[in-house]
Short mmCIF file of C-alpha atoms and ligand atoms in Angstrom, two decimals:
data_model
loop_
_atom_site.label_atom_id
_atom_site.label_comp_id
_atom_site.label_asym_id
_atom_site.label_seq_id
_atom_site.Cartn_x
_atom_site.Cartn_y
_atom_site.Cartn_z
CA MET A 26 -16.59 -24.47 -0.74
CA SER A 27 -13.20 -22.79 -0.54
CA HIS A 28 -12.43 -20.55 2.35
CA PRO A 29 -12.73 -16.80 1.85
CA VAL A 30 -9.88 -14.32 1.56
CA LEU A 31 -9.75 -11.77 4.40
CA VAL A 32 -8.70 -8.32 3.14
CA THR A 33 -8.19 -5.55 5.70
CA GLY A 34 -8.37 -1.88 4.57
CA SER A 35 -10.84 -2.99 1.95
CA ALA A 36 -12.41 0.43 1.64
CA GLY A 37 -8.89 2.00 1.27
CA PHE A 38 -7.22 2.70 -2.14
CA ILE A 39 -5.24 -0.45 -2.52
CA GLY A 40 -7.58 -2.69 -0.61
CA PHE A 41 -10.43 -1.69 -2.77
CA HIS A 42 -8.57 -2.58 -5.99
CA THR A 43 -7.28 -5.85 -4.43
CA THR A 44 -10.76 -6.88 -3.33
CA LEU A 45 -12.24 -6.16 -6.70
CA ARG A 46 -9.49 -8.24 -8.45
CA LEU A 47 -10.11 -11.19 -6.00
CA LEU A 48 -13.80 -11.02 -6.58
CA GLU A 49 -13.44 -10.99 -10.34
CA ARG A 50 -11.54 -14.15 -10.23
CA GLY A 51 -14.23 -15.81 -8.20
CA GLU A 52 -13.00 -15.61 -4.61
CA THR A 53 -15.37 -14.91 -1.57
CA VAL A 54 -13.82 -11.84 0.16
CA VAL A 55 -14.47 -10.82 3.75
CA GLY A 56 -13.39 -7.15 4.19
CA ILE A 57 -12.51 -5.19 7.47
CA ASP A 58 -12.14 -1.48 7.41
CA ASN A 59 -13.19 1.23 9.99
CA LEU A 60 -13.76 3.93 7.43
CA ASN A 61 -11.90 6.39 9.68
CA SER A 62 -11.71 10.08 8.76
CA TYR A 63 -7.99 10.40 8.05
CA TYR A 64 -9.24 11.49 4.53
CA ASP A 65 -12.70 11.97 3.23
CA PRO A 66 -14.77 8.94 4.43
CA ALA A 67 -17.23 9.64 1.54
CA LEU A 68 -14.48 8.40 -0.80
CA LYS A 69 -14.04 5.24 1.27
CA GLN A 70 -17.79 4.82 1.30
CA ALA A 71 -17.95 5.19 -2.41
CA ARG A 72 -15.35 2.45 -2.86
CA LEU A 73 -17.13 0.32 -0.37
CA ASP A 74 -20.39 0.73 -2.22
CA GLN A 75 -18.79 -0.76 -5.36
CA LEU A 76 -17.79 -3.85 -3.35
CA LEU A 77 -21.11 -4.29 -1.53
CA VAL A 78 -22.99 -4.79 -4.79
CA HIS A 79 -20.98 -7.97 -5.23
CA PRO A 80 -22.70 -10.99 -3.82
CA SER A 81 -19.36 -12.62 -2.67
CA TYR A 82 -18.25 -9.67 -0.53
CA ARG A 83 -18.94 -9.38 3.19
CA HIS A 84 -17.91 -6.26 5.22
CA HIS A 85 -17.15 -5.63 8.77
CA THR A 86 -16.77 -2.06 9.91
CA LEU A 87 -14.32 -2.54 12.61
CA ASP A 88 -11.10 -1.15 14.18
CA LEU A 89 -8.17 -3.53 13.75
CA ALA A 90 -6.94 -2.64 17.28
CA ASP A 91 -10.18 -4.37 18.62
CA ALA A 92 -8.60 -7.74 19.30
CA SER A 93 -11.83 -9.54 20.32
CA GLY A 94 -13.75 -7.97 17.38
CA VAL A 95 -11.09 -9.23 14.87
CA ALA A 96 -11.04 -12.62 16.62
CA ALA A 97 -14.81 -12.86 16.11
CA VAL A 98 -14.45 -12.11 12.34
CA PHE A 99 -11.80 -14.94 12.11
CA ALA A 100 -14.11 -17.28 14.14
CA GLU A 101 -17.15 -16.52 11.83
CA HIS A 102 -15.28 -16.89 8.44
CA HIS A 103 -12.24 -19.01 8.97
CA PRO A 104 -10.08 -17.20 6.32
CA LYS A 105 -6.96 -19.17 5.34
CA ARG A 106 -5.59 -16.52 3.10
CA ILE A 107 -5.18 -12.93 4.29
CA VAL A 108 -4.14 -9.67 2.58
CA HIS A 109 -3.50 -7.13 5.35
CA LEU A 110 -3.61 -3.62 3.94
CA GLY A 111 -5.45 -1.72 6.66
CA ALA A 112 -3.09 0.65 8.45
CA GLN A 113 -2.64 4.26 9.19
CA ALA A 114 -0.86 5.38 6.02
CA GLY A 115 1.00 8.64 5.35
CA VAL A 116 4.55 9.56 6.16
CA ARG A 117 3.94 13.12 7.22
CA TYR A 118 0.96 12.67 9.44
CA SER A 119 3.03 10.32 11.78
CA LEU A 120 4.76 13.35 13.04
CA GLU A 121 1.40 14.77 14.09
CA ALA A 122 -0.48 11.75 15.28
CA PRO A 123 1.96 9.04 16.42
CA GLY A 124 -0.41 7.14 18.73
CA THR A 125 -2.69 6.42 15.78
CA TYR A 126 0.26 4.67 14.13
CA VAL A 127 1.01 2.39 17.00
CA SER A 128 -2.66 1.61 17.42
CA SER A 129 -3.63 0.79 13.88
CA ASN A 130 -0.21 -0.51 12.60
CA VAL A 131 1.31 -2.34 15.61
CA THR A 132 -1.63 -3.29 17.87
CA GLY A 133 -3.83 -3.79 14.68
CA PHE A 134 -1.03 -6.08 13.24
CA LEU A 135 -1.11 -8.15 16.36
CA SER A 136 -4.80 -8.68 16.03
CA ILE A 137 -4.43 -9.99 12.56
CA ILE A 138 -1.45 -12.36 13.25
CA GLU A 139 -3.14 -13.64 16.31
CA GLY A 140 -6.23 -14.33 14.11
CA ALA A 141 -4.03 -15.96 11.53
CA ARG A 142 -2.70 -18.23 14.21
CA ALA A 143 -6.03 -19.21 15.45
CA ALA A 144 -7.39 -19.85 11.88
CA GLY A 145 -4.53 -22.03 10.82
CA CYS A 146 -3.68 -19.43 8.10
CA GLU A 147 -2.04 -20.78 4.95
CA HIS A 148 -0.55 -17.45 3.87
CA LEU A 149 -0.62 -13.95 5.13
CA VAL A 150 0.51 -11.08 2.82
CA TYR A 151 0.80 -7.60 4.41
CA ALA A 152 1.82 -4.09 3.23
CA SER A 153 5.05 -2.74 4.28
CA THR A 154 6.65 0.36 2.55
CA SER A 155 9.58 1.78 0.61
CA SER A 156 9.88 4.24 3.55
CA ALA A 157 11.30 1.32 5.55
CA TYR A 158 14.55 2.04 3.61
CA GLY A 159 14.88 5.37 5.46
CA ALA A 160 18.41 6.66 5.57
CA ASN A 161 19.70 3.95 3.23
CA GLY A 162 21.12 5.76 0.28
CA LYS A 163 22.14 2.68 -1.77
CA LEU A 164 20.05 2.77 -4.99
CA PRO A 165 18.15 0.89 -6.05
CA PHE A 166 16.67 -0.19 -2.80
CA ALA A 167 16.87 -4.04 -2.28
CA PRO A 168 15.23 -5.95 0.52
CA SER A 169 18.46 -7.95 0.86
CA ASP A 170 20.20 -4.70 1.96
CA GLY A 171 18.05 -4.61 5.09
CA ALA A 172 16.17 -1.63 6.56
CA ASN A 173 17.35 -0.53 9.95
CA HIS A 174 17.31 3.31 9.73
CA PRO A 175 13.71 4.52 9.51
CA LEU A 176 13.23 8.29 9.43
CA THR A 177 9.62 8.35 10.63
CA LEU A 178 7.36 6.54 13.10
CA TYR A 179 5.27 5.37 10.15
CA ALA A 180 8.30 3.55 8.69
CA ALA A 181 9.17 2.22 12.16
CA THR A 182 5.70 0.67 12.66
CA LYS A 183 6.08 -1.12 9.29
CA ILE A 184 9.56 -2.44 10.21
CA ALA A 185 7.98 -3.57 13.52
CA ASN A 186 5.46 -5.51 11.49
CA GLU A 187 8.23 -7.29 9.52
CA ALA A 188 9.85 -8.32 12.76
CA MET A 189 6.56 -9.38 14.29
CA ALA A 190 5.81 -11.45 11.22
CA HIS A 191 9.25 -13.18 11.39
CA SER A 192 8.59 -14.22 15.00
CA TYR A 193 5.08 -15.63 14.19
CA ALA A 194 6.28 -17.31 11.08
CA HIS A 195 8.99 -19.00 13.18
CA LEU A 196 6.99 -19.93 16.20
CA PHE A 197 3.79 -20.97 14.57
CA GLY A 198 4.76 -21.85 11.01
CA ILE A 199 2.49 -19.25 9.38
CA PRO A 200 3.72 -18.29 6.00
CA LEU A 201 4.14 -14.54 5.94
CA THR A 202 5.15 -12.18 3.13
CA GLY A 203 5.81 -8.45 3.55
CA LEU A 204 5.45 -6.30 0.50
CA ARG A 205 7.23 -2.97 0.51
CA PHE A 206 5.19 -0.79 -1.78
CA PHE A 207 6.64 2.18 -3.68
CA THR A 208 4.42 5.39 -4.13
CA VAL A 209 1.26 3.89 -5.46
CA TYR A 210 -1.00 5.91 -7.62
CA GLY A 211 -4.09 5.47 -9.83
CA PRO A 212 -7.86 5.70 -9.98
CA TRP A 213 -9.66 5.89 -6.53
CA GLY A 214 -6.28 7.16 -5.17
CA ARG A 215 -5.68 8.90 -1.78
CA PRO A 216 -6.50 12.55 -1.36
CA ASP A 217 -3.41 13.14 0.86
CA MET A 218 -1.04 11.93 -1.98
CA ALA A 219 0.67 14.16 -4.39
CA LEU A 220 -1.16 13.28 -7.62
CA PHE A 221 -4.56 13.82 -6.08
CA LYS A 222 -3.57 17.10 -4.44
CA PHE A 223 -1.85 18.31 -7.67
CA THR A 224 -4.74 17.55 -9.79
CA ARG A 225 -7.28 19.24 -7.44
CA ALA A 226 -5.20 22.39 -7.29
CA ILE A 227 -4.32 22.58 -10.97
CA LEU A 228 -8.08 22.18 -11.82
CA LYS A 229 -8.88 25.09 -9.42
CA ASP A 230 -6.00 27.19 -10.95
CA GLU A 231 -4.28 27.15 -7.44
CA PRO A 232 -0.56 26.71 -6.97
CA ILE A 233 0.86 23.26 -6.09
CA ASP A 234 3.44 22.73 -3.27
CA VAL A 235 6.42 21.05 -4.78
CA TYR A 236 8.74 19.84 -2.08
CA GLY A 237 12.51 19.36 -2.35
CA GLU A 238 12.14 22.24 -4.92
CA GLY A 239 11.22 19.47 -7.37
CA ARG A 240 14.64 17.80 -7.14
CA MET A 241 13.17 14.48 -6.05
CA SER A 242 12.44 11.32 -7.86
CA ARG A 243 9.95 8.52 -7.02
CA ASP A 244 9.38 4.97 -8.21
CA PHE A 245 5.75 5.80 -8.96
CA THR A 246 3.83 2.53 -9.21
CA TYR A 247 0.45 2.09 -10.86
CA VAL A 248 -2.09 0.46 -8.65
CA ASP A 249 -2.97 -2.38 -11.05
CA ASP A 250 0.73 -3.37 -10.99
CA ILE A 251 0.67 -3.49 -7.27
CA VAL A 252 -2.50 -5.49 -7.20
CA THR A 253 -1.02 -7.97 -9.66
CA GLY A 254 2.01 -8.29 -7.36
CA ILE A 255 -0.09 -8.76 -4.26
CA VAL A 256 -2.29 -11.55 -5.81
CA ALA A 257 0.77 -13.26 -7.23
CA ALA A 258 2.50 -13.26 -3.85
CA LEU A 259 -0.70 -14.49 -2.17
CA ASP A 260 -0.82 -17.44 -4.57
CA GLN A 261 2.83 -18.41 -3.82
CA PRO A 262 3.32 -18.62 -0.05
CA ALA A 263 6.53 -17.78 1.56
CA THR A 264 8.78 -20.80 2.41
CA VAL A 265 11.92 -21.32 4.46
CA ASN A 266 14.98 -20.47 2.52
CA PRO A 267 17.32 -23.55 2.60
CA ALA A 268 20.37 -21.50 1.24
CA TRP A 269 20.03 -18.95 4.17
CA ASP A 270 23.16 -18.63 6.21
CA ALA A 271 22.77 -17.71 9.89
CA THR A 272 26.38 -16.46 10.07
CA ALA A 273 25.67 -13.97 7.13
CA PRO A 274 21.84 -13.60 7.39
CA ASP A 275 20.02 -12.30 4.32
CA PRO A 276 17.57 -9.73 5.79
CA SER A 277 14.87 -10.46 3.21
CA THR A 278 14.45 -14.24 3.67
CA SER A 279 14.83 -16.65 6.58
CA GLY A 280 16.23 -20.17 7.20
CA VAL A 281 14.13 -20.57 10.38
CA ALA A 282 10.73 -19.28 9.26
CA PRO A 283 8.45 -19.25 6.11
CA TRP A 284 9.01 -15.49 5.75
CA ARG A 285 10.12 -13.03 3.16
CA ILE A 286 10.26 -9.37 2.21
CA LEU A 287 9.70 -8.38 -1.34
CA ASN A 288 9.59 -4.92 -3.09
CA LEU A 289 6.64 -3.97 -5.19
CA GLY A 290 7.69 -1.00 -7.30
CA ALA A 291 7.73 -0.05 -10.94
CA GLY A 292 11.59 -0.29 -10.91
CA GLN A 293 11.70 2.89 -12.91
CA PRO A 294 12.22 6.12 -10.90
CA VAL A 295 10.59 9.23 -12.46
CA PRO A 296 11.69 12.74 -11.57
CA LEU A 297 8.93 14.56 -9.75
CA MET A 298 9.02 17.35 -12.41
CA ARG A 299 8.39 14.80 -15.19
CA TYR A 300 5.41 13.40 -13.20
CA ILE A 301 3.98 16.93 -13.00
CA GLU A 302 4.63 17.54 -16.72
CA VAL A 303 2.78 14.36 -17.54
CA LEU A 304 -0.16 15.47 -15.34
CA GLU A 305 -0.13 18.94 -17.04
CA GLU A 306 -0.37 17.10 -20.44
CA LYS A 307 -3.27 14.96 -19.40
CA LEU A 308 -5.17 17.79 -17.78
CA GLY A 309 -4.36 20.21 -20.74
CA ARG A 310 -3.42 22.88 -18.15
CA LYS A 311 -0.10 24.35 -16.76
CA ALA A 312 0.61 24.05 -13.02
CA LYS A 313 1.65 27.00 -10.88
CA LEU A 314 4.66 25.69 -8.98
CA ASN A 315 5.25 26.73 -5.32
CA LEU A 316 8.75 25.42 -4.70
CA MET A 317 9.21 24.37 -1.15
CA PRO A 318 12.22 22.79 0.81
CA MET A 319 12.28 19.04 1.78
CA GLN A 320 9.88 17.99 4.46
CA GLU A 321 11.02 16.40 7.56
CA GLY A 322 11.17 12.53 7.24
CA ASP A 323 11.19 12.73 3.36
CA VAL A 324 13.76 11.01 1.30
CA VAL A 325 15.11 12.58 -2.00
CA ASN A 326 15.00 9.52 -4.23
CA THR A 327 13.44 6.14 -4.26
CA GLU A 328 14.05 3.28 -6.71
CA ALA A 329 12.88 -0.32 -6.30
CA ASP A 330 15.08 -3.21 -7.14
CA VAL A 331 12.46 -5.70 -8.29
CA SER A 332 14.74 -8.58 -9.41
CA ALA A 333 14.09 -10.67 -6.41
CA THR A 334 10.29 -10.08 -6.81
CA LEU A 335 10.44 -11.24 -10.31
CA ALA A 336 12.40 -14.34 -9.33
CA ALA A 337 10.10 -15.11 -6.46
CA ILE A 338 6.61 -14.57 -7.80
CA GLY A 339 7.06 -13.62 -11.51
CA TYR A 340 6.26 -9.93 -10.89
CA ALA A 341 6.85 -7.67 -13.94
CA PRO A 342 5.19 -4.24 -13.61
CA SER A 343 4.12 -2.80 -16.92
CA THR A 344 2.35 0.56 -16.66
CA PRO A 345 4.36 3.73 -17.53
CA VAL A 346 3.30 6.94 -15.78
CA GLU A 347 2.10 8.48 -19.05
CA GLU A 348 -0.58 5.78 -19.14
CA GLY A 349 -1.26 5.53 -15.37
CA VAL A 350 -1.56 9.25 -14.82
CA GLY A 351 -4.02 9.50 -17.76
CA ARG A 352 -6.14 6.85 -16.17
CA PHE A 353 -6.10 8.71 -12.79
CA VAL A 354 -7.12 12.00 -14.43
CA ASP A 355 -9.95 10.22 -16.32
CA TRP A 356 -11.28 8.73 -13.09
CA TYR A 357 -10.86 11.99 -11.11
CA CYS A 358 -12.69 14.15 -13.68
CA ASN A 359 -15.48 11.62 -13.92
CA PHE A 360 -15.79 11.10 -10.12
CA TYR A 361 -15.67 14.74 -9.17
CA ARG A 362 -17.22 16.07 -12.40
CA GLU A 363 -14.80 19.09 -12.42
CA ASN A 364 -14.12 19.07 -16.14
N1 NAD B 416 -0.41 4.15 -1.25
C1 NAD B 416 0.94 4.06 -1.19
O1 NAD B 416 1.64 4.72 -1.91
C2 NAD B 416 1.48 3.15 -0.14
C3 NAD B 416 2.94 2.99 -0.13
C4 NAD B 416 3.57 2.13 0.76
C5 NAD B 416 2.72 1.45 1.67
N2 NAD B 416 1.43 1.51 1.63
C6 NAD B 416 0.61 0.72 2.57
O2 NAD B 416 -0.39 0.05 1.81
C7 NAD B 416 -1.53 -0.15 2.63
C8 NAD B 416 -2.81 0.41 1.92
O3 NAD B 416 -2.56 1.84 1.67
P1 NAD B 416 -3.46 2.84 0.91
O4 NAD B 416 -2.74 3.74 0.14
O5 NAD B 416 -4.49 1.94 0.32
O6 NAD B 416 -4.17 3.62 2.20
P2 NAD B 416 -5.63 4.00 2.57
O7 NAD B 416 -5.58 4.79 3.77
O8 NAD B 416 -6.41 4.44 1.46
O9 NAD B 416 -6.17 2.53 3.07
C9 NAD B 416 -6.07 1.99 4.35
C10 NAD B 416 -7.47 1.59 4.87
O10 NAD B 416 -7.27 1.07 6.21
C11 NAD B 416 -8.25 1.59 7.05
N3 NAD B 416 -7.85 1.54 8.44
C12 NAD B 416 -6.81 2.38 8.84
N4 NAD B 416 -6.62 2.11 10.19
C13 NAD B 416 -7.63 1.17 10.56
C14 NAD B 416 -7.96 0.52 11.70
N5 NAD B 416 -7.37 0.82 12.79
N6 NAD B 416 -8.96 -0.35 11.75
C15 NAD B 416 -9.62 -0.66 10.54
N7 NAD B 416 -9.32 -0.07 9.32
C16 NAD B 416 -8.35 0.86 9.33
C17 NAD B 416 -8.61 2.92 6.49
O11 NAD B 416 -9.99 3.40 6.77
C18 NAD B 416 -8.43 2.85 4.97
O12 NAD B 416 -9.48 2.60 4.29
C19 NAD B 416 -1.28 0.52 4.01
O13 NAD B 416 -0.77 -0.57 4.80
C20 NAD B 416 -0.16 1.49 3.65
O14 NAD B 416 0.67 1.84 4.78
C21 NAD B 416 0.76 2.37 0.75
#
């Protein structure tokens, strides 16, 4: 029998979709999630309920920062492949609750890479973020440009993960791939993210807060495309890059460790106002706009350069926002029965 895949954050938005995809292709999946109350735990439980009906899914409700608890999960299941998505997400909340980010994202990450070391892990794929690009204004964002100027502690913890990953890949030969996700949206999405908040408000005929006075663009990426990228990356472990030059080091690969950083984005930035327009079309209602200034820690534009991801793992995202937003609206209306 093949070893199970460990997915952390399995009751989360992306973790849920990833777990389903892995189960659908016949994998056994062990999930870890503490179902914390950063947003409505009932939504996390509803996702988890969908996974628990599957006979090949095992769940552990556990805090990632609990090193001995995580070690026990590794000792019980011996996962050789890991998809680490459990983290305190959200750019803005990191200004309010910095300690949570260090606990879940840094201490939690250490628990997972220590587990991977003990288990003789064949590949560990983990979530990083487009926020890592921070003050970098060179568009599109490419991992080979590096990411050294984070604007929030959230981004800083994710960059810390990338650095911790390099050290463990080097010291212990564990292949590690960091995936920088760009604004992921879709069914079962997060209530703290724009699409969810906008949909809820528009259906209640309430105004929506539009930051940057709407003059922003995002590389909105449909969740199925992200999951396809995660699974493709998982199947093709990171290797040492023989062409890497230590005197002019490429920040996205390594000559001394099986380690790499890849973007997972649509590669197609969409103006925020166009995103809202598509949502209005799908809902059949007009939004009342409350134009607001930029928020602290936010960047104006994001755009993913996905050429290296295509070359490394054959990743080619395919879902336009017109399709993806429609699928979100269908899910939302069905799940909350507000239509
Ligand atoms: N959604 C996006 O647009 C986006 C963009 C960039 C990066 N990411 C990253 O992708 C990953 C998944 O994000 P998501 O959108 O699915 O978020 P999510 O909040 O829906 O999922 C994260 C899950 O991890 C769990 N979790 C958090 N801290 C934990 C802890 N200490 N112990 C155990 N479980 C814990 C949460 O309960 C949650 O279910 C995260 O690492 C996030 O930082 C997401």
